[in-house]
Amino acid sequence: MKGQLPVEKFNNIRTPFYYYDTELLQQTLDTINEEAGKHAGYKVHYAVKANVNPKVLQLIRHAGLGADCVSGGEIKAALDAGFPANEIVYAGVGKGDWEINLGLDADIFCFNVESVAELEIINELAAAKSKTAHVAFRVNPDVGAHTHANITTGLAENKFGIALDDLIPTIERAHKMANIEFIGLHFHIGSQILDMNDFKKLCKKINEIQAELDAKGISVANINVGGGLGIDYDNPEAAPIPDFKKYFDTYATNLVLREGQTLHFELGRAVVGQCGSLITRTLYVKQGTHKQFVIVDAGMTDLIRPALYQAHHKIENLSSREPLRTYDVVGPICESSDVFDKAIELPCCHRGDLIAIRSAGAYGEIMASQYNCRQLPKGYVTEDL
Ligand SMILES: *Cc1c(COP(=O)(O)O)cnc(C)c1O
């Protein structure tokens, strides 16, 4: 069954570790291709920052997705995984010179530029190589997504993107630069978005912007709407694959494309989130004054989302079928925020029980740190077990 864990195979592996269900990932990719393929000119890129496990990247590449990178390291990871340079887009407010040079040397498809200051440097560095950099401007559409404040990126006062009022002057400036070719507009309003109205609002904004650009005679070859489609963290087994049909149909219905325009997407969480679980083992069950703690061997160093964003992940005891008890599930790290969840019900826990923290395929392993001199968790795919 989709999304079920091969528990018996976990016993011999040192915990904590990440497990990626490649069958589910493949089904997710097939669904993306099927639904995006219904619309002419749609191109999906994978937001590499969500997960760079080499086997996960391989599957995504084989499915034909492009790569959306936010650093030179990610461009390298994408190239190493076989993503063709002409399907790599590169965003980020603070691109270093070496990272821009790497993108220029590889001839990536597009730099998603976030300021005039950056545009000038890209032009200079491209000139030094006698190259032309393809750029899209990341526009801040002032659309707020109904999601956690730390992962909202499209509001007016935000470090990301170029303010709407500055867009036309910036495009006109780019047109005058010898080593810059303006090829598109880029947007990304946030992450873990489940309300399609947020994407509708973005479409409406883009329609307005396109009408303004038409009036100025500015043509745009590519529209990139970023990513942000959310997953169901509460029901990983009932909803293992996000509703890509609804997502792409929202754009098809609400966004007016011009003749020949390509519409790009940059999906991260929706591609890899549900296929991953963090598998950990119960070290101790501790009776506190008023509550019981399950202390597991994974911590915020392995999965920081709960501590960083108050994110909720479904937690399962894979070893016990005993009656439910109420627990706080915590890690071993010397920080009070090292808590995976509070007051949740789990089958009675004992030392040694395997615990799965679900929906951890995106922004999990890649955000792991070595704080407290811990080892980084390993990642295994189905075929490794
Ligand atoms: C993080 C990011 C994405 C992917 O976001 P998801 O919510 O994982 O889909 C896409 N585009 C840009 C520019 C990003 O920074």
XYZ file of C-alpha atoms and ligand atoms in Angstrom:
400
model
C 0.000 0.000 0.000
C 1.163 3.522 -0.786
C 3.058 5.172 2.018
C 3.388 2.151 4.320
C 6.713 1.534 6.010
C 8.740 -1.729 5.695
C 9.165 -1.932 9.472
C 10.797 -5.362 9.599
C 13.663 -4.045 7.443
C 14.423 -1.199 9.825
C 15.674 -3.384 12.669
C 19.263 -3.745 11.521
C 19.864 -0.108 10.689
C 21.459 2.281 13.137
C 18.975 4.934 14.207
C 18.187 7.718 13.631
C 17.990 7.594 9.832
C 15.828 8.856 7.010
C 13.886 6.420 4.906
C 12.648 7.416 1.438
C 9.908 5.359 -0.198
C 10.973 5.353 -3.841
C 7.737 3.777 -5.027
C 5.754 6.654 -3.552
C 8.214 9.191 -4.950
C 7.868 7.637 -8.411
C 4.067 7.718 -8.185
C 4.245 11.342 -7.110
C 6.488 12.207 -10.063
C 4.210 10.318 -12.467
C 1.235 12.297 -11.154
C 3.093 15.585 -11.600
C 4.005 14.697 -15.173
C 0.497 13.546 -15.971
C -1.212 16.633 -14.554
C 1.319 19.238 -15.764
C 1.404 17.485 -19.144
C -2.265 18.303 -19.677
C -1.326 21.961 -20.091
C 0.777 23.214 -22.999
C 3.971 25.029 -22.057
C 4.143 23.932 -18.395
C 7.638 23.094 -17.132
C 8.194 21.765 -13.618
C 11.477 22.197 -11.781
C 12.384 20.503 -8.538
C 13.443 22.855 -5.733
C 16.703 21.126 -4.876
C 16.919 22.674 -1.410
C 14.143 20.382 -0.133
C 16.281 17.226 -0.391
C 19.555 16.378 -2.157
C 19.803 12.674 -1.408
C 21.553 11.458 -4.610
C 19.088 8.610 -5.232
C 16.140 10.908 -4.724
C 17.686 13.407 -7.161
C 18.256 10.629 -9.690
C 14.603 9.620 -9.721
C 13.486 13.220 -10.051
C 15.916 13.823 -12.888
C 14.798 10.678 -14.688
C 11.224 11.900 -14.478
C 12.365 14.890 -16.538
C 11.994 17.709 -14.039
C 14.352 20.680 -14.201
C 16.200 21.981 -11.136
C 15.586 25.114 -9.087
C 18.707 26.029 -7.118
C 19.393 28.647 -4.462
C 23.176 28.343 -4.137
C 26.306 27.366 -6.038
C 26.413 24.148 -4.040
C 22.963 23.262 -5.267
C 23.921 24.034 -8.869
C 26.818 21.593 -8.431
C 24.531 18.970 -6.867
C 22.050 19.358 -9.728
C 24.762 19.089 -12.407
C 26.273 16.053 -10.639
C 22.848 14.400 -10.619
C 22.635 14.901 -14.373
C 20.192 17.808 -14.606
C 21.026 19.561 -17.882
C 22.345 23.093 -17.348
C 19.687 24.525 -19.630
C 17.023 23.271 -17.203
C 18.574 24.872 -14.113
C 17.208 28.094 -12.667
C 19.035 29.905 -9.894
C 17.404 32.185 -7.311
C 18.645 33.782 -4.096
C 19.006 37.264 -2.600
C 22.712 36.858 -1.901
C 24.438 35.223 -4.833
C 28.222 35.272 -4.342
C 30.566 36.038 -7.226
C 31.830 32.445 -7.402
C 28.243 31.215 -7.541
C 27.336 33.574 -10.364
C 30.521 32.536 -12.208
C 29.616 28.883 -11.743
C 26.197 29.533 -13.271
C 27.755 31.457 -16.164
C 30.374 28.767 -16.836
C 27.709 26.066 -16.875
C 25.349 28.183 -19.063
C 22.361 27.695 -16.771
C 18.924 28.531 -18.134
C 18.218 31.537 -15.937
C 19.332 33.676 -13.019
C 16.333 34.755 -10.989
C 17.536 38.217 -9.989
C 16.366 39.823 -6.769
C 17.898 43.333 -6.871
C 19.413 45.938 -9.195
C 22.696 45.659 -7.289
C 22.840 41.970 -8.160
C 21.886 42.630 -11.794
C 24.869 44.961 -12.186
C 27.283 42.371 -10.810
C 25.904 39.621 -13.058
C 26.337 41.944 -16.047
C 29.956 42.677 -15.039
C 30.857 39.044 -14.420
C 29.201 37.971 -17.692
C 31.095 40.695 -19.564
C 34.389 39.408 -18.144
C 33.579 36.038 -19.705
C 32.114 37.517 -22.904
C 28.864 35.738 -22.103
C 25.235 36.745 -21.951
C 23.397 35.965 -18.735
C 19.726 35.107 -19.029
C 17.813 36.771 -16.224
C 14.304 36.780 -14.838
C 13.284 39.279 -12.203
C 11.859 37.966 -9.008
C 8.916 40.197 -8.332
C 7.490 40.681 -4.920
C 3.760 40.520 -5.684
C 2.667 41.557 -2.183
C 0.520 38.453 -1.875
C 0.490 36.933 1.593
C 0.117 33.210 1.930
C -1.817 31.718 4.847
C 1.118 29.926 6.303
C 3.692 30.305 9.065
C 5.294 33.798 9.158
C 8.791 32.354 8.726
C 7.875 30.744 5.411
C 5.871 33.611 3.889
C 7.989 35.260 1.239
C 5.710 37.350 -0.962
C 4.711 40.243 1.301
C 5.779 43.804 0.438
C 8.334 44.238 3.214
C 10.416 41.160 2.735
C 14.047 40.605 1.791
C 13.039 38.652 -1.315
C 12.442 40.082 -4.773
C 12.024 43.432 -6.455
C 9.159 45.728 -5.454
C 6.393 45.935 -8.030
C 6.929 49.677 -8.564
C 10.561 49.103 -9.488
C 9.907 46.355 -12.020
C 9.529 48.305 -15.264
C 12.515 50.611 -14.623
C 14.588 47.524 -13.789
C 13.572 45.734 -16.992
C 14.382 48.871 -18.992
C 17.775 49.007 -17.322
C 18.405 45.349 -18.122
C 17.534 45.936 -21.785
C 20.398 48.453 -21.929
C 22.976 46.112 -20.424
C 25.292 44.491 -22.960
C 25.662 41.126 -21.257
C 22.157 40.617 -19.909
C 19.156 39.136 -21.663
C 15.825 39.610 -19.910
C 13.808 36.427 -20.334
C 11.137 36.363 -17.682
C 9.395 37.086 -14.431
C 9.740 35.014 -11.298
C 7.471 34.746 -8.248
C 7.428 32.622 -5.125
C 4.927 33.539 -2.416
C 5.718 31.044 0.316
C 5.564 27.436 1.299
C 3.139 24.798 2.639
C 0.218 26.535 0.889
C -2.964 24.468 0.797
C -5.500 27.202 0.029
C -5.714 27.537 -3.754
C -7.000 31.094 -3.273
C -3.440 32.163 -2.502
C -2.290 30.904 -5.900
C -5.371 32.494 -7.514
C -4.364 35.846 -6.024
C -0.888 35.405 -7.428
C -2.363 34.655 -10.882
C -4.495 37.776 -10.709
C -1.473 39.866 -9.818
C 0.550 38.379 -12.666
C -2.297 39.127 -15.101
C -2.208 42.767 -14.002
C 1.559 42.950 -14.331
C 1.454 41.380 -17.792
C -1.143 43.921 -18.930
C 1.129 46.742 -17.754
C 4.117 45.255 -19.533
C 2.083 44.794 -22.731
C 1.192 48.480 -22.613
C 4.907 49.303 -22.473
C 5.677 46.913 -25.326
C 7.761 44.671 -23.072
C 7.556 41.017 -23.984
C 8.206 38.210 -21.533
C 9.126 34.708 -22.676
C 8.886 32.927 -19.329
C 6.672 33.172 -16.288
C 7.931 31.310 -13.239
C 5.408 31.018 -10.417
C 7.749 29.331 -7.923
C 6.557 26.547 -5.678
C 4.802 26.388 -2.361
C 2.194 23.649 -2.760
C 1.717 22.070 0.662
C 1.306 18.495 1.856
C -1.003 16.885 4.404
C 1.185 16.490 7.486
C -1.729 15.129 9.526
C -2.643 12.295 7.148
C 0.465 11.020 5.364
C -1.147 7.674 4.594
C -4.552 8.957 3.496
C -3.029 11.733 1.374
C 0.384 10.489 0.212
C 0.254 12.465 -3.051
C -0.693 16.154 -3.073
C -3.562 17.302 -5.275
C -1.500 18.279 -8.315
C -4.561 18.298 -10.543
C -6.188 21.025 -8.480
C -2.891 22.913 -8.317
C -2.119 22.983 -12.056
C -5.787 23.509 -12.916
C -5.797 26.582 -10.648
C -3.083 28.121 -12.798
C -4.686 26.980 -16.057
C -7.971 28.593 -15.049
C -6.651 31.808 -13.565
C -3.433 32.751 -15.297
C -3.581 34.254 -18.770
C -0.484 33.281 -20.726
C 0.694 35.022 -23.867
C 1.357 33.181 -27.128
C 4.430 30.970 -26.762
C 5.022 31.710 -23.091
C 6.403 28.934 -20.902
C 5.024 28.617 -17.395
C 7.607 27.321 -14.927
C 6.965 25.792 -11.510
C 9.450 25.164 -8.719
C 8.063 22.501 -6.421
C 10.012 21.168 -3.470
C 7.937 19.992 -0.531
C 5.098 18.643 -2.693
C 7.548 16.411 -4.596
C 9.529 14.821 -1.767
C 7.757 15.623 1.521
C 5.525 12.579 1.868
C 8.018 9.963 0.690
C 10.362 10.513 3.635
C 10.212 9.445 7.273
C 12.681 9.952 10.069
C 13.078 6.623 11.867
C 14.231 6.790 15.455
C 14.354 4.530 18.496
C 12.960 5.077 21.959
C 15.776 5.431 24.474
C 13.742 6.034 27.610
C 10.194 6.509 28.759
C 10.407 9.053 31.534
C 7.721 9.840 34.072
C 7.656 13.612 34.668
C 5.679 15.360 37.383
C 2.517 15.596 35.298
C 3.336 13.964 32.021
C 5.253 11.183 30.370
C 8.113 11.790 27.985
C 9.240 9.508 25.230
C 12.916 10.299 24.753
C 14.066 9.218 21.291
C 17.520 9.093 19.733
C 16.640 11.607 16.985
C 16.691 15.292 17.840
C 16.274 18.733 16.362
C 19.700 18.218 14.798
C 18.126 15.554 12.580
C 14.789 17.265 11.946
C 14.596 20.913 12.909
C 11.173 21.784 11.507
C 9.196 21.389 14.747
C 11.697 23.558 16.654
C 12.123 26.119 13.873
C 8.570 26.545 12.569
C 6.424 24.804 15.193
C 5.813 22.315 12.404
C 3.651 19.299 13.087
C 4.668 15.832 11.914
C 2.617 12.724 12.500
C 4.444 10.397 14.877
C 3.878 6.632 14.951
C 5.104 3.871 17.228
C 6.043 1.083 14.800
C 6.757 -1.502 17.515
C 3.755 -1.445 19.833
C 0.056 -2.238 19.464
C -0.711 -1.706 23.123
C -3.377 0.728 24.351
C -2.839 4.431 23.736
C -1.096 6.681 26.242
C -0.338 10.388 26.115
C 3.277 11.487 25.633
C 5.556 14.367 24.817
C 8.065 13.085 22.266
C 11.451 14.730 22.758
C 15.030 14.397 21.560
C 18.358 14.261 23.400
C 19.674 17.716 22.391
C 20.478 20.272 25.081
C 17.771 22.740 24.015
C 14.281 23.079 25.441
C 12.911 23.432 21.914
C 14.090 19.926 21.062
C 10.539 18.600 21.114
C 8.904 16.711 18.243
C 5.371 16.971 19.620
C 3.472 17.424 22.869
C 0.561 15.541 24.392
C 0.097 13.078 21.549
C -1.376 9.634 21.827
C 0.793 6.647 20.967
C 0.526 2.939 21.670
C 2.275 2.390 25.011
C 6.003 3.031 24.457
C 8.957 1.014 25.729
C 12.703 1.332 25.439
C 13.766 0.096 21.997
C 10.493 0.838 20.202
C 10.937 2.158 16.683
C 9.247 5.506 16.148
C 8.497 7.029 12.732
C 8.242 10.770 12.246
C 6.325 11.012 8.990
C 6.244 13.490 6.093
C 9.901 14.324 6.675
C 11.182 14.058 3.094
C 11.364 17.814 2.558
C 13.556 20.164 4.608
C 14.515 17.268 6.881
C 17.827 15.537 6.191
C 19.196 18.532 4.317
C 18.732 20.810 7.346
C 20.466 18.419 9.743
C 23.348 19.775 11.793
C 26.116 18.377 13.970
C 25.266 20.448 17.034
C 26.234 18.582 20.205
C 28.876 16.801 18.044
C 26.235 14.506 16.664
C 26.627 12.438 13.527
C 24.537 13.490 10.574
C 21.645 11.080 9.950
C 22.005 8.780 6.939
C 19.350 8.536 4.243
C 18.215 5.234 2.732
C 15.878 4.573 -0.158
C 13.709 1.467 -0.484
C 16.298 -0.357 -2.626
C 19.014 0.130 0.027
C 17.232 -1.974 2.635
C 12.042 27.140 -1.415
C 11.725 27.606 -2.769
C 10.888 26.867 -3.597
C 10.221 25.578 -3.162
O 9.288 25.774 -2.164
P 8.318 24.563 -1.735
O 7.428 25.180 -0.734
O 9.181 23.500 -1.155
O 7.593 24.099 -2.947
C 10.654 27.329 -4.868
N 11.202 28.478 -5.309
C 12.018 29.226 -4.543
C 12.583 30.469 -5.089
C 12.293 28.826 -3.247
O 13.083 29.571 -2.491
